[in-house]
mmCIF file of C-alpha atoms and ligand atoms in Angstrom:
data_model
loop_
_atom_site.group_PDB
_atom_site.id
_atom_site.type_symbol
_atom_site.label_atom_id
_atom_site.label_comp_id
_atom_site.label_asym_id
_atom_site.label_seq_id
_atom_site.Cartn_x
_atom_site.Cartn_y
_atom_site.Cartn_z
ATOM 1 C CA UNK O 1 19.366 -13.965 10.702
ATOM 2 C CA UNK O 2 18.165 -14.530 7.080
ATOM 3 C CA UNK O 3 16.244 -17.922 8.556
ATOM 4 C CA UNK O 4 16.714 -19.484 6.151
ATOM 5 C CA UNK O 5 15.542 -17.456 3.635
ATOM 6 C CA UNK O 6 17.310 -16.174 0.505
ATOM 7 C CA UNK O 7 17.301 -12.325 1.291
ATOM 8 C CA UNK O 8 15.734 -10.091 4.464
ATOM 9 C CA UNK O 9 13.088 -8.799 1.395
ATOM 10 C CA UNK O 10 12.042 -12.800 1.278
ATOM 11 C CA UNK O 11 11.896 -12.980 4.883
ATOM 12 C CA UNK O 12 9.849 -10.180 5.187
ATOM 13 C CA UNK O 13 7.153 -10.614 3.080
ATOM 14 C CA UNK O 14 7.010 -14.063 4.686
ATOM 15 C CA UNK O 15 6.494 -11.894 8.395
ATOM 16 C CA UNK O 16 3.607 -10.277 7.028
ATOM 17 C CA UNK O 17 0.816 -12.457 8.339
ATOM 18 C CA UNK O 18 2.370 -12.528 11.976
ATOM 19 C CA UNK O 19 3.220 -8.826 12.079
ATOM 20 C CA UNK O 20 -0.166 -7.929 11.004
ATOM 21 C CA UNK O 21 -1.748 -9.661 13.607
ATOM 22 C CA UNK O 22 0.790 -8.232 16.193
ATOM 23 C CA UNK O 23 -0.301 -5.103 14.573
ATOM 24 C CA UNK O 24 -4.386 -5.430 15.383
ATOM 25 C CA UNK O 25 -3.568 -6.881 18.806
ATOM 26 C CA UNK O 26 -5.391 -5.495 21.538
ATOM 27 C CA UNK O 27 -6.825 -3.071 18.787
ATOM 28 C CA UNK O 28 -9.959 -4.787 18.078
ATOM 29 C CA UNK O 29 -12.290 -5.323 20.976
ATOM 30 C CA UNK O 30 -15.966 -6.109 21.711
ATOM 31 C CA UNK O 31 -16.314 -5.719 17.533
ATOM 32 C CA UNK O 32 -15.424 -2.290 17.599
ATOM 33 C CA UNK O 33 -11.668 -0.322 17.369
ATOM 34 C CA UNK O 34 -9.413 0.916 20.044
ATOM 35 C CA UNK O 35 -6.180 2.646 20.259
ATOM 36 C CA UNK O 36 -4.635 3.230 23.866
ATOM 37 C CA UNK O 37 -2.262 5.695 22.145
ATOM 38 C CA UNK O 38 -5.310 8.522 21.314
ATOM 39 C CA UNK O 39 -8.362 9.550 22.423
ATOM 40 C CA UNK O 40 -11.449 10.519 20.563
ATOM 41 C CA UNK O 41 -10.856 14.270 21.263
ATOM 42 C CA UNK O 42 -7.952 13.633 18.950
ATOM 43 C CA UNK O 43 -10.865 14.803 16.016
ATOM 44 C CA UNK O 44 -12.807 17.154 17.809
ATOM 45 C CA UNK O 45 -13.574 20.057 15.692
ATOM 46 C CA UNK O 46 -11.390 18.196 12.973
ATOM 47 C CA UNK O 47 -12.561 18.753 9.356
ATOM 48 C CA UNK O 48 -10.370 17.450 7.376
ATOM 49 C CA UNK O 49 -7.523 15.428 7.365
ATOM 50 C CA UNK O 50 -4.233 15.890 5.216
ATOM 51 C CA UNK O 51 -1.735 13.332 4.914
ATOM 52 C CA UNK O 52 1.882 13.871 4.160
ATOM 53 C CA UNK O 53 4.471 10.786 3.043
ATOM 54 C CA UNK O 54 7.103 9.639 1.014
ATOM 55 C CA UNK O 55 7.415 6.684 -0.948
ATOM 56 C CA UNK O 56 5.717 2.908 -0.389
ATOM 57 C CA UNK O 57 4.987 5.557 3.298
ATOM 58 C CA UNK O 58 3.289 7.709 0.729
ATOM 59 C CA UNK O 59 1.339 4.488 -1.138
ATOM 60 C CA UNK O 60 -0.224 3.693 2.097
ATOM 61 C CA UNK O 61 -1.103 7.078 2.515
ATOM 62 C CA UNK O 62 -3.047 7.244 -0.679
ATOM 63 C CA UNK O 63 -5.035 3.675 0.147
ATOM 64 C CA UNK O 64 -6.016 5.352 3.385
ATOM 65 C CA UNK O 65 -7.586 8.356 1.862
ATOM 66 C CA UNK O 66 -10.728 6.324 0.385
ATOM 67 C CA UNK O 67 -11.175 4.667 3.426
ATOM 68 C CA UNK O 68 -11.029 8.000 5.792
ATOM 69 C CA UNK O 69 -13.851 9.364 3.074
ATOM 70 C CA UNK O 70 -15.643 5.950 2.510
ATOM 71 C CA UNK O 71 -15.930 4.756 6.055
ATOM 72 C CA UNK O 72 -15.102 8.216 8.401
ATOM 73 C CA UNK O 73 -16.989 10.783 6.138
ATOM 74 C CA UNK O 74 -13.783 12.809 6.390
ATOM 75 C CA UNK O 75 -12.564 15.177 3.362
ATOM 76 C CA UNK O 76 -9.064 13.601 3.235
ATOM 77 C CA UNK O 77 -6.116 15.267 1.427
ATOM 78 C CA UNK O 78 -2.692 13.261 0.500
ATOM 79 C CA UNK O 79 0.438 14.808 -0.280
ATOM 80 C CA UNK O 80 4.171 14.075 -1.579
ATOM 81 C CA UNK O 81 5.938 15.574 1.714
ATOM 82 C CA UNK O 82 8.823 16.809 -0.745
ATOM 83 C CA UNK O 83 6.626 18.620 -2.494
ATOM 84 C CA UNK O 84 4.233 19.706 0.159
ATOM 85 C CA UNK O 85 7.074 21.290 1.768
ATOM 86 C CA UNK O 86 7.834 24.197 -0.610
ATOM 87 C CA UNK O 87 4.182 24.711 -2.444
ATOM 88 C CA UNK O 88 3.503 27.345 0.679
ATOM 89 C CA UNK O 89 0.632 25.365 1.773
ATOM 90 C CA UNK O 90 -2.840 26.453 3.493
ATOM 91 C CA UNK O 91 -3.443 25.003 6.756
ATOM 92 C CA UNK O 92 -6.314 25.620 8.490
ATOM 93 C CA UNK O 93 -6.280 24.246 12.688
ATOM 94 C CA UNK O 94 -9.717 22.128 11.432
ATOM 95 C CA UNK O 95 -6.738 19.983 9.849
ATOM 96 C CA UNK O 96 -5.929 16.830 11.605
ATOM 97 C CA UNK O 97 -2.131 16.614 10.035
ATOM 98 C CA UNK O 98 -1.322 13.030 9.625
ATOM 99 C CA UNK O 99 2.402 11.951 8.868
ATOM 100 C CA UNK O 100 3.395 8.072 7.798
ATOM 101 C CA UNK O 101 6.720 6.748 8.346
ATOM 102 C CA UNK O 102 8.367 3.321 8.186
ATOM 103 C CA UNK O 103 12.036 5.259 9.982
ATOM 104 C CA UNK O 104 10.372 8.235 11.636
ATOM 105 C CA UNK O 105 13.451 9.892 10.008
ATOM 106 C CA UNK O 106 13.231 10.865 6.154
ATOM 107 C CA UNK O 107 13.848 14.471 5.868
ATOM 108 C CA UNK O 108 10.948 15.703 4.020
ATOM 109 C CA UNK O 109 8.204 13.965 5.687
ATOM 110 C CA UNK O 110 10.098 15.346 9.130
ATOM 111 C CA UNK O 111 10.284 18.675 7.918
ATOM 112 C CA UNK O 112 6.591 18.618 6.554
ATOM 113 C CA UNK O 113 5.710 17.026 10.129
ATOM 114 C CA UNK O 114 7.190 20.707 11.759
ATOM 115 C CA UNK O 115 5.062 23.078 9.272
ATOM 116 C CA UNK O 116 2.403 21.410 10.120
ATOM 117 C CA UNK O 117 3.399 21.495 14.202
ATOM 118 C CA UNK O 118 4.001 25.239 14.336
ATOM 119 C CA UNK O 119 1.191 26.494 11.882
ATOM 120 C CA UNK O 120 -0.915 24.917 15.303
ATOM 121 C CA UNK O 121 -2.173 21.454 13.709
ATOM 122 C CA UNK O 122 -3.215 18.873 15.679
ATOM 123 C CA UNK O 123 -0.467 16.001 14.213
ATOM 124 C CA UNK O 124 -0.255 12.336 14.913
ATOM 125 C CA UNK O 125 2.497 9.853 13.198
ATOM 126 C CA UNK O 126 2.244 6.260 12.423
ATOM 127 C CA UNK O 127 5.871 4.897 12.528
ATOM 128 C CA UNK O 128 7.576 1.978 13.256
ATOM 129 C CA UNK O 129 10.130 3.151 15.022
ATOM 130 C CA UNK O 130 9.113 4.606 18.582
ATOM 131 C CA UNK O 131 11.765 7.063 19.823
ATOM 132 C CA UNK O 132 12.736 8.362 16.435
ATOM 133 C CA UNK O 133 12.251 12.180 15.222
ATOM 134 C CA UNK O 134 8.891 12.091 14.064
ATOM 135 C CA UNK O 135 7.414 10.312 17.201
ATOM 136 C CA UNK O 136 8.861 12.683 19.218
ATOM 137 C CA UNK O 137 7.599 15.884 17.917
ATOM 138 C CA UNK O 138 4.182 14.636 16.717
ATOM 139 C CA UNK O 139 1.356 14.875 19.617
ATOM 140 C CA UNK O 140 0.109 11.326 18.817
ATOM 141 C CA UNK O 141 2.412 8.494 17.861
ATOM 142 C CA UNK O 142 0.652 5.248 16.688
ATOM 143 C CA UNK O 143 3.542 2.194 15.931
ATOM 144 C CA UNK O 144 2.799 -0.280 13.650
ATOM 145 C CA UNK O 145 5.172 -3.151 15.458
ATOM 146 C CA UNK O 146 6.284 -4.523 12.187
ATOM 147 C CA UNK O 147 9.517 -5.139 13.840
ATOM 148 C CA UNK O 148 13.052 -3.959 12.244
ATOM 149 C CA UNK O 149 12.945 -3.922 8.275
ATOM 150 C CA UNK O 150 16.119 -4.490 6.708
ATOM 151 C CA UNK O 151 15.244 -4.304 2.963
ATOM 152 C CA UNK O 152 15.341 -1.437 1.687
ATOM 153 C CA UNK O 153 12.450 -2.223 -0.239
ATOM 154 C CA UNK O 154 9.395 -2.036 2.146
ATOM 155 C CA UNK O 155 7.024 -4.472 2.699
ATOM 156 C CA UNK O 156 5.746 -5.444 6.055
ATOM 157 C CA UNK O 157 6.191 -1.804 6.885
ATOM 158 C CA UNK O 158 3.372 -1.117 4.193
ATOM 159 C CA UNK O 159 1.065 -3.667 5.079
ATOM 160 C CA UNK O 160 1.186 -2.562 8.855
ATOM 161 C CA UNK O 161 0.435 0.932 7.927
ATOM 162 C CA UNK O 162 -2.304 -0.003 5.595
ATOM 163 C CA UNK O 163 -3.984 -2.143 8.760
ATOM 164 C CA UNK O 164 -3.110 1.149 11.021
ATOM 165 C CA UNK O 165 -5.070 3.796 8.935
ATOM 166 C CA UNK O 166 -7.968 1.309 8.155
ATOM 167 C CA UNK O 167 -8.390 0.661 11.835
ATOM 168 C CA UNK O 168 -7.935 4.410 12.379
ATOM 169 C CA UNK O 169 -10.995 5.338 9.575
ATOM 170 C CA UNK O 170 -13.514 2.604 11.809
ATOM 171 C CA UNK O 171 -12.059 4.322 15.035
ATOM 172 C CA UNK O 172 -13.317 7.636 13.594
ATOM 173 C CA UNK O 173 -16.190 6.316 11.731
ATOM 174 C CA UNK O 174 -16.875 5.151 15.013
ATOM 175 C CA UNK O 175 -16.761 8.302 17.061
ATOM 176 C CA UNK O 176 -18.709 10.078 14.123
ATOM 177 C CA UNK O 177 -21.292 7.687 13.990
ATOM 178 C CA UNK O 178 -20.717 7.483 10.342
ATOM 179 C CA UNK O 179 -20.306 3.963 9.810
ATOM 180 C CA UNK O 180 -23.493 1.835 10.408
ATOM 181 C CA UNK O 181 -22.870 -1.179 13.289
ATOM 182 C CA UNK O 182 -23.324 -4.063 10.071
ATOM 183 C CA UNK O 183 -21.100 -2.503 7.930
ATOM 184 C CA UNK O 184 -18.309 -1.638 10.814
ATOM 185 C CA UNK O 185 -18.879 -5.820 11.390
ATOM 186 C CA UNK O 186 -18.404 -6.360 8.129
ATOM 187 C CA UNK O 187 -15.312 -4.487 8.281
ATOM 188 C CA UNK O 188 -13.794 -6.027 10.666
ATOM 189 C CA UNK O 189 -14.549 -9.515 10.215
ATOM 190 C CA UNK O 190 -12.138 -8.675 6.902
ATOM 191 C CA UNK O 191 -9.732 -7.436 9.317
ATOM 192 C CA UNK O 192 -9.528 -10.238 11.054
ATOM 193 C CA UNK O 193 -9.372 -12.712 7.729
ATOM 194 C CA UNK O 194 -6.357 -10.246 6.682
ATOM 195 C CA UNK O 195 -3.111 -12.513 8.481
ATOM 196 C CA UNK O 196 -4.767 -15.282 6.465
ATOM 197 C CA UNK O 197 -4.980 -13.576 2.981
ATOM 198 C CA UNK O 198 -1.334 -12.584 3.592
ATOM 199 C CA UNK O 199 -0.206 -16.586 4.241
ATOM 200 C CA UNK O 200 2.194 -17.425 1.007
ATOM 201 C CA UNK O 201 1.121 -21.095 -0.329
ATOM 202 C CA UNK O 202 3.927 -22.604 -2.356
ATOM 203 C CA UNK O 203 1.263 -22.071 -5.374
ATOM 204 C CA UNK O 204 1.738 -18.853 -5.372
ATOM 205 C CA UNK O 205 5.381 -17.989 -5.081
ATOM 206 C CA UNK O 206 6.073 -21.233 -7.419
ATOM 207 C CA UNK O 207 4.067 -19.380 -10.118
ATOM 208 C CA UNK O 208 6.007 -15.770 -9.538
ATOM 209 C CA UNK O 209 8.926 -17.511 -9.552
ATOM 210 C CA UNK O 210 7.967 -19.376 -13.114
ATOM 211 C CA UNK O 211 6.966 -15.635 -14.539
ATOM 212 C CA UNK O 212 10.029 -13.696 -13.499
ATOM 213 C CA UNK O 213 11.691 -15.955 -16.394
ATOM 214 C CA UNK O 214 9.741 -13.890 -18.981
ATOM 215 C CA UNK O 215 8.668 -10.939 -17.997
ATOM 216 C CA UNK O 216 12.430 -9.424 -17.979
ATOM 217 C CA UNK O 217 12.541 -7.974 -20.957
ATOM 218 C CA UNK O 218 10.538 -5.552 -23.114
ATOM 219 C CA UNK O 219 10.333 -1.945 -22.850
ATOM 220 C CA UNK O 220 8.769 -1.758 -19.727
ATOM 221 C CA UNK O 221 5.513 -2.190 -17.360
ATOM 222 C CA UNK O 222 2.216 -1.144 -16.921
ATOM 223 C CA UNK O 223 0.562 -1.955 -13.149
ATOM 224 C CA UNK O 224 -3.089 -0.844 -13.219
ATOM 225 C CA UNK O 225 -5.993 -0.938 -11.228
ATOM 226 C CA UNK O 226 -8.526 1.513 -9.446
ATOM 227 C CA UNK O 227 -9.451 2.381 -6.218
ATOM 228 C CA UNK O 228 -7.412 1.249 -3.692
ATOM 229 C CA UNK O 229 -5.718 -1.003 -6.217
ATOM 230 C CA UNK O 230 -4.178 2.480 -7.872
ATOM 231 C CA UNK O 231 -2.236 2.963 -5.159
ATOM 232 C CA UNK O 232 -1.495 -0.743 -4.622
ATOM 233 C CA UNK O 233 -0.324 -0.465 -8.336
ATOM 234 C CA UNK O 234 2.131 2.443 -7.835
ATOM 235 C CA UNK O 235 3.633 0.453 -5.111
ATOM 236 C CA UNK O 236 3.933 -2.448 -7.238
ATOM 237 C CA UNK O 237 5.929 -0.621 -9.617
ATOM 238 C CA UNK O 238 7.990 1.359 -7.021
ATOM 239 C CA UNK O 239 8.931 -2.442 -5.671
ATOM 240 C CA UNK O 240 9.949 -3.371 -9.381
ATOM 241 C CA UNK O 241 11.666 -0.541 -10.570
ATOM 242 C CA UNK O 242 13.252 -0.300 -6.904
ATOM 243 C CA UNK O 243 15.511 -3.674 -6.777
ATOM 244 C CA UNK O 244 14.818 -4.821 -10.741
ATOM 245 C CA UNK O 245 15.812 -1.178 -12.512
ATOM 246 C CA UNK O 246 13.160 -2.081 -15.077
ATOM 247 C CA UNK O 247 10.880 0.728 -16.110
ATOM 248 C CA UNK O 248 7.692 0.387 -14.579
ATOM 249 C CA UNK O 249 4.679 2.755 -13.936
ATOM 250 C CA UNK O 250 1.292 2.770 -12.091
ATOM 251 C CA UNK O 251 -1.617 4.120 -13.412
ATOM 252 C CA UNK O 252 -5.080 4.490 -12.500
ATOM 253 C CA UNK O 253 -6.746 1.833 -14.919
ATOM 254 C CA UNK O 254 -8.901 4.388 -16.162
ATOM 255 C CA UNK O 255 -6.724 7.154 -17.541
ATOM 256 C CA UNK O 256 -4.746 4.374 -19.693
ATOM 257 C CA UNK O 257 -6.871 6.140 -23.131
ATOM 258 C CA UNK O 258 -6.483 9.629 -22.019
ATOM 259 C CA UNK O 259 -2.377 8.939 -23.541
ATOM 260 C CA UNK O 260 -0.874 6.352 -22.134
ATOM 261 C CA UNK O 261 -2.857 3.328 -24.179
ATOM 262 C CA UNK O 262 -0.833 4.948 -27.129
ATOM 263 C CA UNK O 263 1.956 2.674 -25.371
ATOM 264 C CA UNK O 264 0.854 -0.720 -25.676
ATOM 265 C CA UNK O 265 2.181 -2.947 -27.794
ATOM 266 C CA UNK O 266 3.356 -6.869 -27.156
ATOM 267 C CA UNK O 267 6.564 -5.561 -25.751
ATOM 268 C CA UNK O 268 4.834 -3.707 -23.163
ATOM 269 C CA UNK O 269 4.037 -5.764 -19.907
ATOM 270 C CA UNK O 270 0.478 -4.665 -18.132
ATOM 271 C CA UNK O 271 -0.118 -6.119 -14.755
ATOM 272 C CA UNK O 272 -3.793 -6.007 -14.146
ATOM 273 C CA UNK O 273 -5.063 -5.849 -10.457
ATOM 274 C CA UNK O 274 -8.541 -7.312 -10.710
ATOM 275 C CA UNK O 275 -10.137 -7.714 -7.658
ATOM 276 C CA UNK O 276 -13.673 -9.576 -7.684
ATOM 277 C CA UNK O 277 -15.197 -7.411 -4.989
ATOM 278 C CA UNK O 278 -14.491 -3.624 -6.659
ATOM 279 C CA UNK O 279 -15.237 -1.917 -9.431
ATOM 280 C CA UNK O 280 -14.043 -5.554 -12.216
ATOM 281 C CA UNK O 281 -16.325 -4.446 -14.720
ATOM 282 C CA UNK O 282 -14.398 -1.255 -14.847
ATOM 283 C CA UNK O 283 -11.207 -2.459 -14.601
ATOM 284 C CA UNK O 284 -12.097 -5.218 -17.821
ATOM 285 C CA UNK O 285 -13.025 -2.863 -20.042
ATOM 286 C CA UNK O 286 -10.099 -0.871 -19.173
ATOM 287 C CA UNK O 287 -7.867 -4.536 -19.909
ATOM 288 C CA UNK O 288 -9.407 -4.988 -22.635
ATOM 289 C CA UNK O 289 -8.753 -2.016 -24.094
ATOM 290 C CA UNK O 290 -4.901 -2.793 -23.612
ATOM 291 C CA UNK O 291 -5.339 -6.294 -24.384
ATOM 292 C CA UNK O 292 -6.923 -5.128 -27.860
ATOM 293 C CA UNK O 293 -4.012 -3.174 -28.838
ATOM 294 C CA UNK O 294 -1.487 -5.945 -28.472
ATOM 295 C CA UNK O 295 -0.365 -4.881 -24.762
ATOM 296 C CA UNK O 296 1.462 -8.461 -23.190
ATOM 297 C CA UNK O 297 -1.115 -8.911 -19.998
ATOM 298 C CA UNK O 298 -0.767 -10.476 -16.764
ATOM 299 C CA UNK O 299 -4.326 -10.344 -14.782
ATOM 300 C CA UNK O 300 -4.083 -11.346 -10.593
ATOM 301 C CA UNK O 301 -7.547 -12.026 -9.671
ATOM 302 C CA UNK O 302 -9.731 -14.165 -8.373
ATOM 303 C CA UNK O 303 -11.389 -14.480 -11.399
ATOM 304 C CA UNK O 304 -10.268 -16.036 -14.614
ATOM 305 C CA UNK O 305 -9.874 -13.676 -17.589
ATOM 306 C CA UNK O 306 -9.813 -14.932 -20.873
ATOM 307 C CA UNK O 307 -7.969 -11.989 -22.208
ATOM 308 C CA UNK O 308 -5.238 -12.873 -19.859
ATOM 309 C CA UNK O 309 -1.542 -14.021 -21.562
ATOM 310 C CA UNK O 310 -1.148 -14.896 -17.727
ATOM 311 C CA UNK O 311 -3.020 -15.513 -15.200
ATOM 312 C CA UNK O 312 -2.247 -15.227 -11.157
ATOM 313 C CA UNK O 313 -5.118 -16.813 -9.716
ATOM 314 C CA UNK O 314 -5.623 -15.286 -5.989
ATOM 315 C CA UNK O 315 -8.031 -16.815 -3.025
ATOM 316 C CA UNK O 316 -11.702 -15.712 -3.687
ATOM 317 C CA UNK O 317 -12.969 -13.672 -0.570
ATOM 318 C CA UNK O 318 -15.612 -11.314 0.044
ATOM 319 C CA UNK O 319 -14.249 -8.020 1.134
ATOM 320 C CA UNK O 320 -12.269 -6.172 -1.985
ATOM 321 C CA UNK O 321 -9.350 -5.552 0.927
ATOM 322 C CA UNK O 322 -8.584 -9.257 1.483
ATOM 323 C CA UNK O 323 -8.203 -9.195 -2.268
ATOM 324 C CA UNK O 324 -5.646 -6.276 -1.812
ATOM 325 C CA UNK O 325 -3.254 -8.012 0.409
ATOM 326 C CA UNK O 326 -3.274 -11.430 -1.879
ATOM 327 C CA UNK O 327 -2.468 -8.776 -4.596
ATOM 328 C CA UNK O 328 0.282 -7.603 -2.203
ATOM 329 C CA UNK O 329 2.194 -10.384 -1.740
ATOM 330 C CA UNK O 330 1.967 -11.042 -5.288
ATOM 331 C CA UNK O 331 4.055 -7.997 -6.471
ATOM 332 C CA UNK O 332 6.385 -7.947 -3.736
ATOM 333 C CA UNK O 333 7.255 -11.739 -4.472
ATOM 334 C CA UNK O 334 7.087 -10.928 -8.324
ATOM 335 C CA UNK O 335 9.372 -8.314 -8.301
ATOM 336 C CA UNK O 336 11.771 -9.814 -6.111
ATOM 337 C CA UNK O 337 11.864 -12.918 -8.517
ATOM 338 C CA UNK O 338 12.428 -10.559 -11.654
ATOM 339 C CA UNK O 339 15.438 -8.573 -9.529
ATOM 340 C CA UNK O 340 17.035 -12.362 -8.110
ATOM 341 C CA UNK O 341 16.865 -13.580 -11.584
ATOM 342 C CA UNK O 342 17.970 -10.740 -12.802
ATOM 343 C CA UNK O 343 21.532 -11.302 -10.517
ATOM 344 C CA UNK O 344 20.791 -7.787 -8.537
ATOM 345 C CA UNK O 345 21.655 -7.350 -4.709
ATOM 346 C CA UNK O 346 17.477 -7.513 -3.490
ATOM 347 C CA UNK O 347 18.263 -6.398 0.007
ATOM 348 C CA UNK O 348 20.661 -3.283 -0.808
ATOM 349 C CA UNK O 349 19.678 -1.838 -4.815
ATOM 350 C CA UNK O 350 21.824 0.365 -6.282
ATOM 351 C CA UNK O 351 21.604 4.411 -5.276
ATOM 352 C CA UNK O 352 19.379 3.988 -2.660
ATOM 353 C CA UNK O 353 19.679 3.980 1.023
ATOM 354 C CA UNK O 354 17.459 2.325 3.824
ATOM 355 C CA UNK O 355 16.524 6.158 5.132
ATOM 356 C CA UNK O 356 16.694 9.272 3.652
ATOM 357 C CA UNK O 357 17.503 11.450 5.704
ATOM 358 C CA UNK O 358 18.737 14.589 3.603
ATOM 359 C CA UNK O 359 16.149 16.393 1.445
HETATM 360 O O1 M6R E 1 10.988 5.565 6.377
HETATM 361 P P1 M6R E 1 9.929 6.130 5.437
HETATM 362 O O2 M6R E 1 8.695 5.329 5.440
HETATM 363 O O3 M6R E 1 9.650 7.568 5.725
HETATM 364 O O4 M6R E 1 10.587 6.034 4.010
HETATM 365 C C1 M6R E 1 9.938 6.559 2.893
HETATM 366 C C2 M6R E 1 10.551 6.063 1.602
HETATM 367 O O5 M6R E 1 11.896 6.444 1.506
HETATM 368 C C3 M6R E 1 10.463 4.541 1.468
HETATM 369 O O6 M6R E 1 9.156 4.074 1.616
HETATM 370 C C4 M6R E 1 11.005 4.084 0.108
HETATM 371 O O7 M6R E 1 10.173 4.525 -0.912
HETATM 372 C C5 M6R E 1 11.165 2.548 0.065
HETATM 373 N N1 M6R E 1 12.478 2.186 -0.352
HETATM 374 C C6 M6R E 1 10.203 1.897 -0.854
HETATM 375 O O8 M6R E 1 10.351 0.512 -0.878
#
């Protein structure tokens, strides 16, 4: 079942260029979005929109919210579901209550999904698995037909959900006219290059492969990056501390001086998300802040970095989300490397389970 491939983890971050696709099919037509599974009424008198999620679920989430304000013009609210649950939250019916799910099953987000259902929200779930809990209670279901993940670490599951919610900001954008008609082109002409950007050349996994032989040791990671890479850097620490047990942390590039900077030193690994297309001014100075106190740096980019101790050189492209799934691939295969060389069990890490289904 494994085809041929080392673990299910391997095999599916290898699916992630045909699931995608399945994932937009029938989705984009005549250059604009549809969904068969809503209707535009879905944000009628809709204000905001709060997300609740756990996890990598959670990760995909938080990429979502800039596009929902970027491209839809919608205030756009993301929450822990765990925490969420118990913080005796304000909902307001202007809420469109949006609930992310690889299972349909974890506890908290389920739980946060039927506050949400009888404080009279509108709610819609994006899940992979149709018939599960959470698709049938919410009042719109949309699937992301990544097919059955058996890692426990997530990975197609995440990119799906990612092309989901940006779909679902140009569907709104759409109906709220908020988006002009280059710009929504633009869009999703990037859509359409994303199964590409998420094709794994030899190159690429060859030079993972070559870095999980040193980047095993010291006391412990930095991912970084801003925007949409913040949350793409959480999840690439989730991934590594998930199946490698190494101590690893996202942060927003950013607030590295406002403590965290006090850190760095040669033992202390920063992986540096530098996409061409957002905000890599920004993001420099922030590396080369690190880089100047000592910090051991590995930039993935497009771009070469002289600063760099290594260097993963990704595809140039022209949208800053093409960049984010080369960047994708790169930390799931990385950290998967680190965990295989490491001797762990990649498809079933210790103390966790696929789905969490108690609180
Ligand atoms: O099935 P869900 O998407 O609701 O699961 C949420 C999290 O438990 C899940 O994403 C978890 O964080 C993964 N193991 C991460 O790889």
């Amino acid at each position: 079942q494994k085809n041929g491939f080392r673990f299910f983890m391997e095999k599916e971050i290898y699916e992630q260029s045909d699931v995608v696709s399945d994932c937009m099919l029938g989705r984009i037509q005549d250059n604009t979005v549809t969904f068969d599974e809503i209707e535009p009424s879905i944000i009628e008198g809709i204000n905001e929109i709060k997300i609740c999620a756990c996890g990598t679920s959670y990760h995909a989430g938080m990429t979502s919210s800039y596009f929902f304000e970027r491209l839809s013009k919608i205030k756009c609210h993301v929450e822990i579901a765990s925490e969420f649950r118990y913080k005796e939250p304000l909902l307001s019916k202007d809420t469109l209550f949006i609930v992310i799910s690889q299972s349909g099953e974890t506890a908290d987000t389920l739980e946060a999904l039927k506050m949400a259902k009888k404080a009279g929200l509108k709610t819609l779930v994006i899940c992979n698995v149709d018939n599960s809990s959470m698709t049938r209670l919410a009042d719109f279901t949309i699937l992301t037909r990544a097919g059955i993940e058996k890692g426990v670490a997530s990975t197609k599951a995440f990119s799906t959900q990612t092309i989901v919610l940006w779909l679902l900001s140009l569907y709104f954008a759409k109906i709220r006219n908020s988006i002009s008609s280059e710009k929504m082109q633009k869009e999703l002409l990037a859509l359409r290059e994303v199964p590409k950007a998420l094709i794994i050349s030899d190159k690429i996994h060859e030079k993972t492969k070559r870095l999980s032989k040193r980047y095993l040791h010291g006391h412990g990671f930095f991912f970084i990056g801003r925007d949409v890479f913040y949350p793409l850097a959480l999840e690439g620490a989730l991934k590594l501390k998930e199946i490698s047990y190494l101590h690893a942390e996202g942060y927003p590039a950013g607030e590295m001086k406002h403590g965290p900077i006090a850190l760095a030193d040669p033992e202390l690994f920063t992986i540096a998300l530098m996409p061409k297309n957002l905000l890599y001014d920004k993001v420099k100075s922030n590396v080369e802040e690190l880089s100047a106190r000592d910090s051991t740096i590995c930039s993935i980019s497009p771009l070469d970095f002289e600063l760099s101790d290594d260097f993963i050189k990704i595809n140039e492209t022209e949208h800053y989300m093409l960049e984010f799934f080369e960047m994708l691939v790169v930390l799931q295969l990385l950290s998967m490397e680190i965990s295989i060389r490491l001797g762990n069990d990649v498809d079933m890490p210790r103390n966790l389970a696929k789905s969490v289904t108690v609180e």
